[in-house]
mmCIF file of C-alpha atoms in Angstrom:
data_model
loop_
_atom_site.group_PDB
_atom_site.id
_atom_site.type_symbol
_atom_site.label_atom_id
_atom_site.label_comp_id
_atom_site.label_asym_id
_atom_site.label_seq_id
_atom_site.Cartn_x
_atom_site.Cartn_y
_atom_site.Cartn_z
ATOM 1 C CA THR A 983 163.693 136.831 63.732
ATOM 2 C CA GLY A 984 167.030 138.357 64.849
ATOM 3 C CA THR A 985 169.652 137.085 67.237
ATOM 4 C CA TRP A 986 168.734 135.852 70.694
ATOM 5 C CA ALA A 987 170.173 134.752 74.028
ATOM 6 C CA MET A 988 168.581 133.176 77.103
ATOM 7 C CA LEU A 989 169.861 132.767 80.629
ATOM 8 C CA ILE A 990 170.166 129.134 81.734
ATOM 9 C CA ASP A 991 168.629 128.956 85.204
ATOM 10 C CA ASN A 992 169.252 125.236 85.733
ATOM 11 C CA ARG A 993 172.942 124.355 86.090
ATOM 12 C CA SER A 994 172.291 120.776 85.005
ATOM 13 C CA LYS A 995 171.434 122.100 81.535
ATOM 14 C CA VAL A 996 174.799 123.830 81.080
ATOM 15 C CA GLY A 997 176.890 121.921 78.560
ATOM 16 C CA ALA A 998 178.646 121.985 75.210
ATOM 17 C CA GLY A 999 177.428 125.002 73.268
ATOM 18 C CA SER A 1000 176.598 127.051 76.379
ATOM 19 C CA VAL A 1001 178.287 130.414 76.889
ATOM 20 C CA LEU A 1002 179.776 131.443 80.227
ATOM 21 C CA LEU A 1003 180.026 135.126 81.151
ATOM 22 C CA GLY A 1004 182.360 135.934 84.024
ATOM 23 C CA ASP A 1005 180.762 137.617 87.043
ATOM 24 C CA PRO A 1006 182.452 141.011 87.710
ATOM 25 C CA ARG A 1007 182.321 140.270 91.451
ATOM 26 C CA GLU A 1008 184.477 137.176 90.829
ATOM 27 C CA PHE A 1009 186.857 138.903 88.443
ATOM 28 C CA SER A 1010 190.182 137.554 89.716
ATOM 29 C CA GLY A 1011 188.925 133.961 89.748
ATOM 30 C CA VAL A 1012 187.335 133.906 86.304
ATOM 31 C CA ALA A 1013 190.209 135.871 84.754
ATOM 32 C CA SER A 1014 192.747 133.472 86.275
ATOM 33 C CA ARG A 1015 190.810 130.623 84.719
ATOM 34 C CA ALA A 1016 190.084 132.018 81.272
ATOM 35 C CA GLY A 1017 192.165 135.125 80.630
ATOM 36 C CA LEU A 1018 191.582 138.858 80.530
ATOM 37 C CA GLY A 1019 188.739 139.054 78.057
ATOM 38 C CA GLY A 1020 189.847 141.000 75.000
ATOM 39 C CA ALA A 1021 193.432 141.186 76.315
ATOM 40 C CA GLY A 1022 193.710 137.400 76.409
ATOM 41 C CA THR A 1023 196.961 136.120 77.841
ATOM 42 C CA LEU A 1024 197.841 136.047 81.540
ATOM 43 C CA ASP A 1025 201.586 136.292 81.086
ATOM 44 C CA GLY A 1026 203.772 138.390 83.346
ATOM 45 C CA VAL A 1027 203.004 140.421 86.440
ATOM 46 C CA MET A 1028 199.267 140.768 85.772
ATOM 47 C CA GLY A 1029 198.846 137.013 85.507
ATOM 48 C CA PHE A 1030 200.709 136.441 88.779
ATOM 49 C CA PHE A 1031 198.721 139.199 90.492
ATOM 50 C CA LEU A 1032 195.345 137.817 89.406
ATOM 51 C CA LYS A 1033 196.193 134.287 90.459
ATOM 52 C CA ALA A 1034 197.417 135.522 93.840
ATOM 53 C CA ALA A 1035 194.283 137.647 94.307
ATOM 54 C CA SER A 1036 192.085 134.680 93.427
ATOM 55 C CA TRP A 1037 193.910 132.439 95.884
ATOM 56 C CA LEU A 1038 193.545 135.089 98.626
ATOM 57 C CA GLY A 1039 189.841 135.524 97.887
ATOM 58 C CA ILE A 1040 190.174 139.096 96.565
ATOM 59 C CA GLY A 1041 187.636 138.872 93.792
ATOM 60 C CA GLY A 1042 185.993 141.996 92.357
ATOM 61 C CA MET A 1043 187.006 144.349 89.577
ATOM 62 C CA ASP A 1044 188.079 146.957 92.113
ATOM 63 C CA ILE A 1045 191.544 145.428 91.775
ATOM 64 C CA VAL A 1046 191.730 146.986 88.294
ATOM 65 C CA LYS A 1047 189.821 150.178 89.214
ATOM 66 C CA ASP A 1048 192.677 152.375 88.003
ATOM 67 C CA SER A 1049 192.270 151.122 84.434
ATOM 68 C CA PRO A 1050 190.083 153.209 82.081
ATOM 69 C CA TRP A 1051 186.449 152.080 82.068
ATOM 70 C CA TRP A 1052 186.613 151.048 78.394
ATOM 71 C CA THR A 1053 189.540 148.757 79.240
ATOM 72 C CA ARG A 1054 187.759 147.260 82.259
ATOM 73 C CA SER A 1055 184.639 146.636 80.169
ATOM 74 C CA ARG A 1056 186.615 144.299 77.908
ATOM 75 C CA MET A 1057 188.487 142.418 80.635
ATOM 76 C CA LEU A 1058 185.788 139.961 81.704
ATOM 77 C CA PRO A 1059 186.189 136.579 79.988
ATOM 78 C CA VAL A 1060 183.484 135.056 77.799
ATOM 79 C CA VAL A 1061 183.835 131.302 77.188
ATOM 80 C CA LEU A 1062 182.075 128.952 74.783
ATOM 81 C CA LEU A 1063 181.897 125.534 76.437
ATOM 82 C CA THR A 1064 182.998 122.728 74.150
ATOM 83 C CA GLU A 1065 182.722 119.960 76.742
ATOM 84 C CA ARG A 1066 181.231 119.313 80.173
ATOM 85 C CA SER A 1067 181.885 115.955 81.782
ATOM 86 C CA LEU A 1068 180.062 114.019 84.470
ATOM 87 C CA ASP A 1069 183.015 114.425 86.834
ATOM 88 C CA GLY A 1070 182.488 118.206 86.884
ATOM 89 C CA SER A 1071 185.347 119.019 84.536
ATOM 90 C CA GLY A 1072 185.081 120.912 81.274
ATOM 91 C CA ARG A 1073 186.734 122.632 78.345
ATOM 92 C CA GLY A 1074 185.993 125.713 76.324
ATOM 93 C CA VAL A 1075 187.376 128.521 74.197
ATOM 94 C CA ALA A 1076 187.507 132.198 75.120
ATOM 95 C CA LEU A 1077 185.670 134.318 72.561
ATOM 96 C CA THR A 1078 186.979 137.852 72.879
ATOM 97 C CA ALA A 1079 190.763 137.823 72.337
ATOM 98 C CA ARG A 1080 192.762 137.757 69.096
ATOM 99 C CA THR A 1081 196.374 136.706 68.692
ATOM 100 C CA GLY A 1082 197.111 139.386 66.083
ATOM 101 C CA SER A 1083 197.760 136.764 63.383
ATOM 102 C CA LEU A 1084 195.720 135.685 60.370
ATOM 103 C CA LEU A 1085 195.399 132.133 59.072
ATOM 104 C CA GLY A 1086 197.205 133.261 55.917
ATOM 105 C CA ASP A 1087 200.345 133.891 57.992
ATOM 106 C CA PHE A 1088 200.868 130.125 58.209
ATOM 107 C CA GLU A 1089 202.110 127.701 55.567
ATOM 108 C CA GLY A 1090 199.741 125.256 53.946
ATOM 109 C CA MET A 1091 196.618 127.418 54.078
ATOM 110 C CA THR A 1092 194.683 127.562 50.799
ATOM 111 C CA SER A 1093 191.482 128.968 52.304
ATOM 112 C CA PHE A 1094 190.665 131.199 55.286
ATOM 113 C CA MET A 1095 193.636 133.411 54.433
ATOM 114 C CA THR A 1096 192.136 136.568 55.954
ATOM 115 C CA ARG A 1097 190.453 134.930 58.944
ATOM 116 C CA PRO A 1098 191.788 136.050 62.353
ATOM 117 C CA LEU A 1099 193.340 133.584 64.756
ATOM 118 C CA HIS A 1100 191.853 133.853 68.257
ATOM 119 C CA TRP A 1101 193.452 133.181 71.648
ATOM 120 C CA GLY A 1102 191.215 130.476 73.087
ATOM 121 C CA GLY A 1103 192.667 130.195 76.577
ATOM 122 C CA PRO A 1104 195.796 129.585 78.665
ATOM 123 C CA GLU A 1105 196.086 125.838 77.962
ATOM 124 C CA LYS A 1106 198.106 125.254 74.802
ATOM 125 C CA THR A 1107 196.439 123.353 71.953
ATOM 126 C CA PRO A 1108 196.810 122.870 68.211
ATOM 127 C CA LEU A 1109 194.545 124.864 65.896
ATOM 128 C CA ARG A 1110 190.848 124.499 66.775
ATOM 129 C CA MET A 1111 187.777 125.722 64.902
ATOM 130 C CA VAL A 1112 184.148 126.494 65.674
ATOM 131 C CA HIS A 1113 181.713 126.571 62.763
ATOM 132 C CA THR A 1114 178.188 125.771 61.599
ATOM 133 C CA TYR A 1115 178.922 122.878 59.226
ATOM 134 C CA ALA A 1116 178.131 119.266 60.108
ATOM 135 C CA GLU A 1117 179.581 118.407 56.687
ATOM 136 C CA VAL A 1118 183.154 119.039 57.888
ATOM 137 C CA ARG A 1119 184.647 115.590 58.449
ATOM 138 C CA GLY A 1120 185.272 114.816 62.116
ATOM 139 C CA ALA A 1121 183.362 117.818 63.500
ATOM 140 C CA ARG A 1122 181.111 117.261 66.500
ATOM 141 C CA PRO A 1123 177.991 119.241 67.396
ATOM 142 C CA LEU A 1124 178.033 121.553 70.403
ATOM 143 C CA GLY A 1125 174.721 120.606 71.949
ATOM 144 C CA ASN A 1126 171.772 122.306 70.275
ATOM 145 C CA SER A 1127 173.640 125.543 69.600
ATOM 146 C CA GLY A 1128 173.812 125.033 65.835
ATOM 147 C CA LEU A 1129 177.609 125.072 66.118
ATOM 148 C CA HIS A 1130 180.176 122.351 65.538
ATOM 149 C CA TYR A 1131 183.640 121.993 66.991
ATOM 150 C CA GLY A 1132 186.807 120.749 65.358
ATOM 151 C CA GLY A 1133 187.033 118.452 62.375
ATOM 152 C CA GLU A 1134 189.644 118.080 59.677
ATOM 153 C CA LEU A 1135 191.105 121.344 58.420
ATOM 154 C CA ALA A 1136 191.496 119.899 54.911
ATOM 155 C CA SER A 1137 187.803 119.029 54.847
ATOM 156 C CA ALA A 1138 186.892 122.550 55.993
ATOM 157 C CA MET A 1139 189.092 124.137 53.323
ATOM 158 C CA ALA A 1140 187.576 121.932 50.623
ATOM 159 C CA TRP A 1141 184.053 122.765 51.811
ATOM 160 C CA VAL A 1142 184.767 126.483 51.415
ATOM 161 C CA THR A 1143 186.855 126.246 48.228
ATOM 162 C CA GLU A 1144 184.087 124.300 46.488
ATOM 163 C CA GLY A 1145 181.676 127.109 47.323
ATOM 164 C CA GLN A 1146 179.428 125.089 49.615
ATOM 165 C CA GLY A 1147 180.415 126.896 52.796
ATOM 166 C CA SER A 1148 181.408 130.404 53.840
ATOM 167 C CA SER A 1149 184.704 131.180 55.524
ATOM 168 C CA LEU A 1150 182.788 133.735 57.634
ATOM 169 C CA ARG A 1151 181.008 130.871 59.408
ATOM 170 C CA PHE A 1152 184.275 129.672 60.967
ATOM 171 C CA ARG A 1153 186.235 130.917 63.958
ATOM 172 C CA PHE A 1154 189.764 129.664 64.628
ATOM 173 C CA PHE A 1155 191.532 129.321 67.981
ATOM 174 C CA VAL A 1156 194.789 128.285 69.573
ATOM 175 C CA GLY A 1157 194.617 127.482 73.263
ATOM 176 C CA GLU A 1158 191.644 126.576 75.418
ATOM 177 C CA VAL A 1159 190.173 126.959 78.899
ATOM 178 C CA ASN A 1160 190.303 123.835 81.073
ATOM 179 C CA TRP A 1161 188.543 122.894 84.295
ATOM 180 C CA GLY A 1162 189.725 119.819 86.194
ATOM 181 C CA PRO A 1163 187.414 117.271 87.892
ATOM 182 C CA GLY A 1164 184.851 119.092 89.996
ATOM 183 C CA GLU A 1165 186.157 122.549 89.128
ATOM 184 C CA LEU A 1166 183.571 123.603 86.552
ATOM 185 C CA ASP A 1167 180.676 122.394 88.693
ATOM 186 C CA ALA A 1168 182.088 124.208 91.725
ATOM 187 C CA GLU A 1169 182.512 127.505 89.848
ATOM 188 C CA LEU A 1170 178.986 127.322 88.438
ATOM 189 C CA GLU A 1171 177.544 126.574 91.872
ATOM 190 C CA ALA A 1172 179.500 129.468 93.388
ATOM 191 C CA GLY A 1173 178.025 131.848 90.802
ATOM 192 C CA LYS A 1174 181.334 132.754 89.204
ATOM 193 C CA TRP A 1175 179.784 132.396 85.761
ATOM 194 C CA ALA A 1176 176.423 133.277 84.250
ATOM 195 C CA ALA A 1177 175.453 130.617 81.699
ATOM 196 C CA LEU A 1178 173.504 131.361 78.538
ATOM 197 C CA ASP A 1179 172.225 129.713 75.397
ATOM 198 C CA CYS A 1180 172.889 131.991 72.422
ATOM 199 C CA ASP A 1181 172.105 132.278 68.757
ATOM 200 C CA ALA A 1182 174.998 130.965 66.639
ATOM 201 C CA ASP A 1183 175.294 134.336 64.867
ATOM 202 C CA ILE A 1184 176.230 136.009 68.154
ATOM 203 C CA LEU A 1185 178.963 133.478 68.791
ATOM 204 C CA LEU A 1186 180.400 133.799 65.292
ATOM 205 C CA ASP A 1187 180.428 137.608 65.402
ATOM 206 C CA GLU A 1188 184.043 138.797 65.367
ATOM 207 C CA SER A 1189 183.268 142.489 65.680
ATOM 208 C CA GLU A 1190 185.593 144.416 67.961
ATOM 209 C CA GLU A 1191 182.976 147.121 68.457
ATOM 210 C CA LEU A 1192 180.741 146.969 71.522
ATOM 211 C CA SER A 1193 177.736 147.536 69.264
ATOM 212 C CA GLY A 1194 178.548 144.265 67.533
ATOM 213 C CA GLN A 1195 178.666 142.302 70.779
ATOM 214 C CA PRO A 1196 175.223 142.566 72.405
ATOM 215 C CA LEU A 1197 176.124 140.303 75.339
ATOM 216 C CA TRP A 1198 179.598 141.536 76.198
#
């Protein structure tokens, strides 16, 4: 049947497993929240500039108009929501930035050696994982997306080593995107993000080619 994605037109239905695409007209705000798309981190002068622009209400991508178009096209953040709370707060992981490291670069790994480690957002966290396996001990489902979040790394490694799961159905992250009380609800209401439900295969795609990323 192929991969699919659908726009969520009712904000009350946005929750764990939903994907948020930053609005180009709100570039400074969404980038300050979740990073520079494929570039990830907000360290240094660019991070300070974006946060200042957001605070001053200077929003659109015209503030990076001097960058090549192919660079601008990869700057908008894409976030997988892992949590949305009743107080309007939330958490998620950015989907489009890599750290440059592989899991095999770290001690203690017996599986996932060639899997890339992604930059999940500006808030520091231990290693996180998104995958399709309810069998991983401690993992929790992300709504009806077909994805699961977290769980015990040892359980995930055993699941793959025993041949029951595929390492290609896991994505690994350090860092996350956080919204405080009321902040996520306010940004959704202001139209800073377009929310979608997506096929799990789209969200697990780690292609760096635009042809491999039909949404972004």
